[in-house]
PDB file of C-alpha atoms in Angstrom:
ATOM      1  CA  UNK A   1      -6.914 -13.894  13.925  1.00 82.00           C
ATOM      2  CA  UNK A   2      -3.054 -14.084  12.724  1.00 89.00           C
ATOM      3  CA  UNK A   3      -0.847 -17.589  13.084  1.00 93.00           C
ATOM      4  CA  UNK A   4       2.343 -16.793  13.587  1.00 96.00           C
ATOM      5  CA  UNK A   5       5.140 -19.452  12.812  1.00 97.00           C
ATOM      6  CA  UNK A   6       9.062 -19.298  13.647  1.00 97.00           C
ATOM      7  CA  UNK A   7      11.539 -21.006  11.921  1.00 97.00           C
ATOM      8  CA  UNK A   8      15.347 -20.801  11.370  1.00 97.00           C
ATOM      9  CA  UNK A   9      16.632 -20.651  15.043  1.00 97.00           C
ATOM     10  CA  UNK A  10      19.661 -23.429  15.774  1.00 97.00           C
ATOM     11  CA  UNK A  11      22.993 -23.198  17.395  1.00 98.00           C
ATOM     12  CA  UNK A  12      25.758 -21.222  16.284  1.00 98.00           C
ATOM     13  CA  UNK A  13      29.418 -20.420  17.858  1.00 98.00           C
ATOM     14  CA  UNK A  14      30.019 -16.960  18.892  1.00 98.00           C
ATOM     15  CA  UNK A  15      30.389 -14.291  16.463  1.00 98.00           C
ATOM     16  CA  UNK A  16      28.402 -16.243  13.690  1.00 98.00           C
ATOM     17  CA  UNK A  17      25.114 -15.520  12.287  1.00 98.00           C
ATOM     18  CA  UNK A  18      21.609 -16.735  11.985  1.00 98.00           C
ATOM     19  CA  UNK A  19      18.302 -15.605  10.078  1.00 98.00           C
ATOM     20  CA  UNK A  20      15.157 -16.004  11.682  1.00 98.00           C
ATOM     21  CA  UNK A  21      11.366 -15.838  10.010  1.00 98.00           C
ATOM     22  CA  UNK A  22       8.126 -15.883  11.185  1.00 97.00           C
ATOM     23  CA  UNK A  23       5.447 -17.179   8.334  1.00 96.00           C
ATOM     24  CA  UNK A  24       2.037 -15.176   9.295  1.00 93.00           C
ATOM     25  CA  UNK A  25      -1.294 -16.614   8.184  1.00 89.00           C
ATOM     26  CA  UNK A  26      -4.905 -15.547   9.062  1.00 80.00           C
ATOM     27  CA  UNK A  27      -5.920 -11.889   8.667  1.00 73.00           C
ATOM     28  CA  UNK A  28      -4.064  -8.816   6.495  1.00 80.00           C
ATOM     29  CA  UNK A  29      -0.454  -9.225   7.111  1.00 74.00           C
ATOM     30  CA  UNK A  30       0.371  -5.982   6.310  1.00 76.00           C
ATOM     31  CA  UNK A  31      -2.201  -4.472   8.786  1.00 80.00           C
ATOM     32  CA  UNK A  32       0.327  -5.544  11.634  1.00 88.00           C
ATOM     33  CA  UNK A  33       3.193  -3.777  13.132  1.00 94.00           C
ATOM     34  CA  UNK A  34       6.197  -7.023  13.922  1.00 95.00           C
ATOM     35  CA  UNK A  35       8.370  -7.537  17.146  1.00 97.00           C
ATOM     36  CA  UNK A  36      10.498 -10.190  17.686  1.00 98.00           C
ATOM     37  CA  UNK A  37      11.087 -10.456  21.793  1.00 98.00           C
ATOM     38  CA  UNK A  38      13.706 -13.304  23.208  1.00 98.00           C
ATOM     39  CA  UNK A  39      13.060 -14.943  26.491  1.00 98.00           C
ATOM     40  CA  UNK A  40      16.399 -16.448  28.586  1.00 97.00           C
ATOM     41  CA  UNK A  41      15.777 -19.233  31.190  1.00 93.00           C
ATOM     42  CA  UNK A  42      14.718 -17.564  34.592  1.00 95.00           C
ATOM     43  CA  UNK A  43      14.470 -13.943  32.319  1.00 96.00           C
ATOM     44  CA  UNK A  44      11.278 -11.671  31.496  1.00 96.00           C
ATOM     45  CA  UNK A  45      10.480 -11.459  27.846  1.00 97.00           C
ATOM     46  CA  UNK A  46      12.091  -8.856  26.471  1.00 97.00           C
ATOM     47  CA  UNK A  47      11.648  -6.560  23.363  1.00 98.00           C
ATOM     48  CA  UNK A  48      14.749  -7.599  20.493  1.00 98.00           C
ATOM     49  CA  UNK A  49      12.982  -5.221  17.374  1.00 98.00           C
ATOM     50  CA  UNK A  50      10.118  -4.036  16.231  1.00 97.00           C
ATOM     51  CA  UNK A  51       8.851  -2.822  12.742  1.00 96.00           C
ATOM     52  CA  UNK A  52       6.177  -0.778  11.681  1.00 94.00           C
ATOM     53  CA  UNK A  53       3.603  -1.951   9.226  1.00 91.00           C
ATOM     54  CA  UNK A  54       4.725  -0.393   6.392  1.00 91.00           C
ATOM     55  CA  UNK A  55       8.492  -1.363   7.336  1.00 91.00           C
ATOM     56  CA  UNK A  56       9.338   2.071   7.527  1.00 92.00           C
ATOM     57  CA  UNK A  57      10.426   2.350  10.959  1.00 95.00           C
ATOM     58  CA  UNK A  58      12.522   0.212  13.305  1.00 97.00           C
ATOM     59  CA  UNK A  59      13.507   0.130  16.657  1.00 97.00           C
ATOM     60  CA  UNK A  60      15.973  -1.922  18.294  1.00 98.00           C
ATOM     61  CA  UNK A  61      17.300  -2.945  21.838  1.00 98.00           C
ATOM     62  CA  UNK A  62      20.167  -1.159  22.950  1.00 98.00           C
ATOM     63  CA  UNK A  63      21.598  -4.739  23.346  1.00 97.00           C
ATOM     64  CA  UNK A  64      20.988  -5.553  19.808  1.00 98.00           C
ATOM     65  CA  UNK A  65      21.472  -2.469  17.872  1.00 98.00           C
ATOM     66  CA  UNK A  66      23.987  -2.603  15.069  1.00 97.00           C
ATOM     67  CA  UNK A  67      24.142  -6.111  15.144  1.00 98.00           C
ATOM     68  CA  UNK A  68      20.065  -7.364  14.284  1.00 98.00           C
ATOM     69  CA  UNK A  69      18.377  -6.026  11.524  1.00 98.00           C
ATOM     70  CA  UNK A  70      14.358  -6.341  11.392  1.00 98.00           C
ATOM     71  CA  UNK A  71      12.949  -6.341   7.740  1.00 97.00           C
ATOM     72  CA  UNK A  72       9.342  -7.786   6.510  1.00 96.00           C
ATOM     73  CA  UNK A  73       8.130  -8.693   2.993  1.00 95.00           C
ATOM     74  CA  UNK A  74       4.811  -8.313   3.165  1.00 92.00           C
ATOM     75  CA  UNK A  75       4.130  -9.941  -0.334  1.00 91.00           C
ATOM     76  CA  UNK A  76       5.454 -13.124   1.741  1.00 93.00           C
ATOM     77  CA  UNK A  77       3.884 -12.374   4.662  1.00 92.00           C
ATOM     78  CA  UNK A  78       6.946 -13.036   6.811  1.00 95.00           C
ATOM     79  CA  UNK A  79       9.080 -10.696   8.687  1.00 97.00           C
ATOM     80  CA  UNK A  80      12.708 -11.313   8.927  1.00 98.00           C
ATOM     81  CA  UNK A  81      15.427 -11.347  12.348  1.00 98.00           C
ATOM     82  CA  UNK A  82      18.943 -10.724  10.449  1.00 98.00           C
ATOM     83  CA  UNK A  83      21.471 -11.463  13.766  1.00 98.00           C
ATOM     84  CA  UNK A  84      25.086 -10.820  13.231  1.00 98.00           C
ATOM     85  CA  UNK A  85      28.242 -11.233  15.390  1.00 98.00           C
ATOM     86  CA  UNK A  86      25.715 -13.578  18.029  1.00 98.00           C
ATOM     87  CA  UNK A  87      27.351 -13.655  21.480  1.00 98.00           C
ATOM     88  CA  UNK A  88      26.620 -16.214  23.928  1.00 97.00           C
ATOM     89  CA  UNK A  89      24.387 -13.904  25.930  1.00 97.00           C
ATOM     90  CA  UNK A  90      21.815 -13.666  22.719  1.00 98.00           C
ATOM     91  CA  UNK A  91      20.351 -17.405  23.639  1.00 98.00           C
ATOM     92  CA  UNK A  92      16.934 -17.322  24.343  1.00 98.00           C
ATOM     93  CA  UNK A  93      14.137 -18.500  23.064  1.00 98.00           C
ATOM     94  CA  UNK A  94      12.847 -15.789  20.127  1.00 98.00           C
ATOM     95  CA  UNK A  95       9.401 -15.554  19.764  1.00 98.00           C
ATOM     96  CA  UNK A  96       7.468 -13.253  16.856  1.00 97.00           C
ATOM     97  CA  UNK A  97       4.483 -11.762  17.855  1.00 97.00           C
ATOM     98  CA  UNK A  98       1.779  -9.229  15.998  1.00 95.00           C
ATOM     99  CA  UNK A  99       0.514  -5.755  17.119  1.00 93.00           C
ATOM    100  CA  UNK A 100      -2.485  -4.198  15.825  1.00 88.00           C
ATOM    101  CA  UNK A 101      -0.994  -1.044  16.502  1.00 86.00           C
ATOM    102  CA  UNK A 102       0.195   0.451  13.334  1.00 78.00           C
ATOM    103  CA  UNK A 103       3.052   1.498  13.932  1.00 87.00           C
ATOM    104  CA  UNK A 104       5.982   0.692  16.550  1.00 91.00           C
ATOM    105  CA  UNK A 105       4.973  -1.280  19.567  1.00 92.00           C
ATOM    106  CA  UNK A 106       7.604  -1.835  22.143  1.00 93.00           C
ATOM    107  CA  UNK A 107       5.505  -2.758  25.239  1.00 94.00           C
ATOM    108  CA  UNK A 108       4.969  -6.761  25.394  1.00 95.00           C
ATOM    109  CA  UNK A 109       1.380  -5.922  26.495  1.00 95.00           C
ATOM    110  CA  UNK A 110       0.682  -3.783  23.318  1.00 95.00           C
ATOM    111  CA  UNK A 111       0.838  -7.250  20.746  1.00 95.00           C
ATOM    112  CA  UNK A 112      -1.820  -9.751  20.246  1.00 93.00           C
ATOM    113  CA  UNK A 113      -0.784 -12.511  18.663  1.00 94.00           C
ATOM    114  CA  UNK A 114       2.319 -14.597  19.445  1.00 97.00           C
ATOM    115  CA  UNK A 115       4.261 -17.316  18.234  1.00 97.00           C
ATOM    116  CA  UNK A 116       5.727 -20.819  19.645  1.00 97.00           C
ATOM    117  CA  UNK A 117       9.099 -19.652  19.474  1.00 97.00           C
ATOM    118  CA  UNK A 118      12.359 -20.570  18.082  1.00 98.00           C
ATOM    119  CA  UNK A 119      15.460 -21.734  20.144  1.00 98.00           C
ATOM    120  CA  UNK A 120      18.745 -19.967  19.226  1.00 98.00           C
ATOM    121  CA  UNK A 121      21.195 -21.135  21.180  1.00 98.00           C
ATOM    122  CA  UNK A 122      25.285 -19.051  20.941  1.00 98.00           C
ATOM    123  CA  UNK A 123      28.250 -21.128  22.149  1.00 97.00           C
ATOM    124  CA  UNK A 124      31.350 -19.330  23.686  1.00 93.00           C
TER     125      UNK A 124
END
Protein backbone atom coordinates (compact mmCIF):
# COMPACT_ATOMS: atom_id res chain seq x y z
CA UNK A 1 0.00 0.00 0.00
CA UNK A 2 1.52 3.60 -1.06
CA UNK A 3 -0.17 7.15 0.30
CA UNK A 4 0.26 9.49 -2.02
CA UNK A 5 0.04 13.28 -0.98
CA UNK A 6 -0.01 16.54 -3.34
CA UNK A 7 1.01 19.71 -2.38
CA UNK A 8 2.15 23.00 -4.03
CA UNK A 9 -0.74 23.62 -6.56
CA UNK A 10 -2.27 27.49 -6.30
CA UNK A 11 -3.06 30.10 -8.82
CA UNK A 12 -0.72 31.70 -11.00
CA UNK A 13 -1.14 34.33 -14.08
CA UNK A 14 -0.25 33.09 -17.41
CA UNK A 15 3.20 32.44 -18.32
CA UNK A 16 4.34 31.95 -14.59
CA UNK A 17 5.40 28.91 -12.89
CA UNK A 18 4.54 26.46 -10.22
CA UNK A 19 6.24 23.26 -8.57
CA UNK A 20 4.20 20.52 -7.61
CA UNK A 21 5.15 17.33 -5.13
CA UNK A 22 3.63 14.39 -4.18
CA UNK A 23 5.05 13.00 -0.57
CA UNK A 24 4.69 8.96 -0.92
CA UNK A 25 4.45 6.87 2.23
CA UNK A 26 3.67 3.11 2.69
CA UNK A 27 5.65 0.54 0.68
CA UNK A 28 9.29 0.95 -1.35
CA UNK A 29 9.10 4.22 -3.04
CA UNK A 30 11.50 3.50 -5.40
CA UNK A 31 9.72 0.25 -6.54
CA UNK A 32 7.13 2.63 -8.35
CA UNK A 33 7.13 4.11 -11.72
CA UNK A 34 5.32 8.18 -11.13
CA UNK A 35 2.62 9.94 -13.37
CA UNK A 36 1.18 12.99 -12.68
CA UNK A 37 -2.40 13.15 -14.80
CA UNK A 38 -4.61 16.62 -14.64
CA UNK A 39 -8.33 16.45 -14.77
CA UNK A 40 -10.37 19.83 -16.26
CA UNK A 41 -14.06 20.30 -15.22
CA UNK A 42 -16.33 18.18 -17.65
CA UNK A 43 -12.64 16.52 -19.05
CA UNK A 44 -11.30 12.75 -18.82
CA UNK A 45 -8.18 12.38 -16.79
CA UNK A 46 -5.49 12.72 -18.77
CA UNK A 47 -1.76 11.61 -18.70
CA UNK A 48 0.67 15.14 -17.95
CA UNK A 49 4.24 12.84 -17.32
CA UNK A 50 5.38 9.91 -16.29
CA UNK A 51 8.78 8.64 -14.86
CA UNK A 52 10.29 5.46 -14.58
CA UNK A 53 11.44 4.06 -11.31
CA UNK A 54 14.81 4.64 -11.56
CA UNK A 55 14.09 8.27 -13.07
CA UNK A 56 15.73 7.36 -16.08
CA UNK A 57 13.07 7.77 -18.49
CA UNK A 58 10.33 10.34 -19.07
CA UNK A 59 7.55 10.84 -21.13
CA UNK A 60 5.51 13.78 -21.59
CA UNK A 61 2.16 15.00 -23.22
CA UNK A 62 2.51 16.53 -26.41
CA UNK A 63 0.63 19.43 -24.65
CA UNK A 64 3.19 19.70 -22.01
CA UNK A 65 6.43 18.88 -23.54
CA UNK A 66 9.15 21.47 -23.22
CA UNK A 67 7.40 23.26 -20.76
CA UNK A 68 6.91 20.40 -17.51
CA UNK A 69 9.69 18.62 -16.34
CA UNK A 70 9.05 15.28 -14.17
CA UNK A 71 11.98 14.48 -11.70
CA UNK A 72 11.79 12.16 -8.35
CA UNK A 73 14.19 11.95 -5.38
CA UNK A 74 13.73 8.85 -4.20
CA UNK A 75 15.84 9.44 -0.95
CA UNK A 76 12.70 11.86 -0.26
CA UNK A 77 10.32 9.79 -1.53
CA UNK A 78 8.61 12.52 -3.54
CA UNK A 79 8.46 13.05 -7.18
CA UNK A 80 8.49 16.48 -8.54
CA UNK A 81 5.94 18.47 -11.48
CA UNK A 82 8.40 21.47 -12.62
CA UNK A 83 5.57 23.63 -14.91
CA UNK A 84 6.88 26.54 -16.79
CA UNK A 85 5.30 29.24 -19.03
CA UNK A 86 1.50 27.84 -17.45
CA UNK A 87 -1.26 28.89 -19.87
CA UNK A 88 -4.72 29.18 -18.87
CA UNK A 89 -5.65 25.90 -20.52
CA UNK A 90 -3.15 23.92 -17.90
CA UNK A 91 -5.99 24.31 -14.94
CA UNK A 92 -7.07 21.21 -13.76
CA UNK A 93 -6.96 19.48 -10.96
CA UNK A 94 -3.30 17.41 -10.89
CA UNK A 95 -3.39 14.33 -9.28
CA UNK A 96 -0.06 11.90 -8.62
CA UNK A 97 -0.63 8.47 -8.82
CA UNK A 98 1.79 5.13 -8.49
CA UNK A 99 2.34 2.24 -11.01
CA UNK A 100 3.76 -0.96 -10.11
CA UNK A 101 4.94 -1.23 -13.45
CA UNK A 102 8.57 -0.53 -13.52
CA UNK A 103 9.00 1.39 -15.92
CA UNK A 104 6.79 4.02 -17.99
CA UNK A 105 3.09 3.73 -17.57
CA UNK A 106 0.99 5.98 -19.67
CA UNK A 107 -2.43 4.22 -19.56
CA UNK A 108 -4.60 5.64 -16.45
CA UNK A 109 -5.67 1.98 -15.94
CA UNK A 110 -2.00 0.73 -15.61
CA UNK A 111 -1.46 2.81 -11.86
CA UNK A 112 -2.65 1.74 -8.55
CA UNK A 113 -2.48 4.14 -6.22
CA UNK A 114 -3.71 7.74 -6.52
CA UNK A 115 -3.71 10.87 -4.83
CA UNK A 116 -6.41 13.64 -3.65
CA UNK A 117 -5.19 16.05 -5.99
CA UNK A 118 -3.95 19.49 -6.14
CA UNK A 119 -5.83 22.51 -7.76
CA UNK A 120 -3.69 24.64 -10.12
CA UNK A 121 -5.57 27.11 -11.38
CA UNK A 122 -3.74 29.71 -14.69
CA UNK A 123 -5.35 33.14 -15.15
CA UNK A 124 -5.33 34.81 -18.67
Amino acid sequence: QVQLVESGGGLVQAGGSLRLSCAASGRTFSLYAMGWFRQAPGKERELVAAISWSGGNTYYADSVKGRFTISRDNAKNTVYLQMNSLKPEDTAVYYCAATNIPNIATRKDDYDYWGQGTQVTVSS
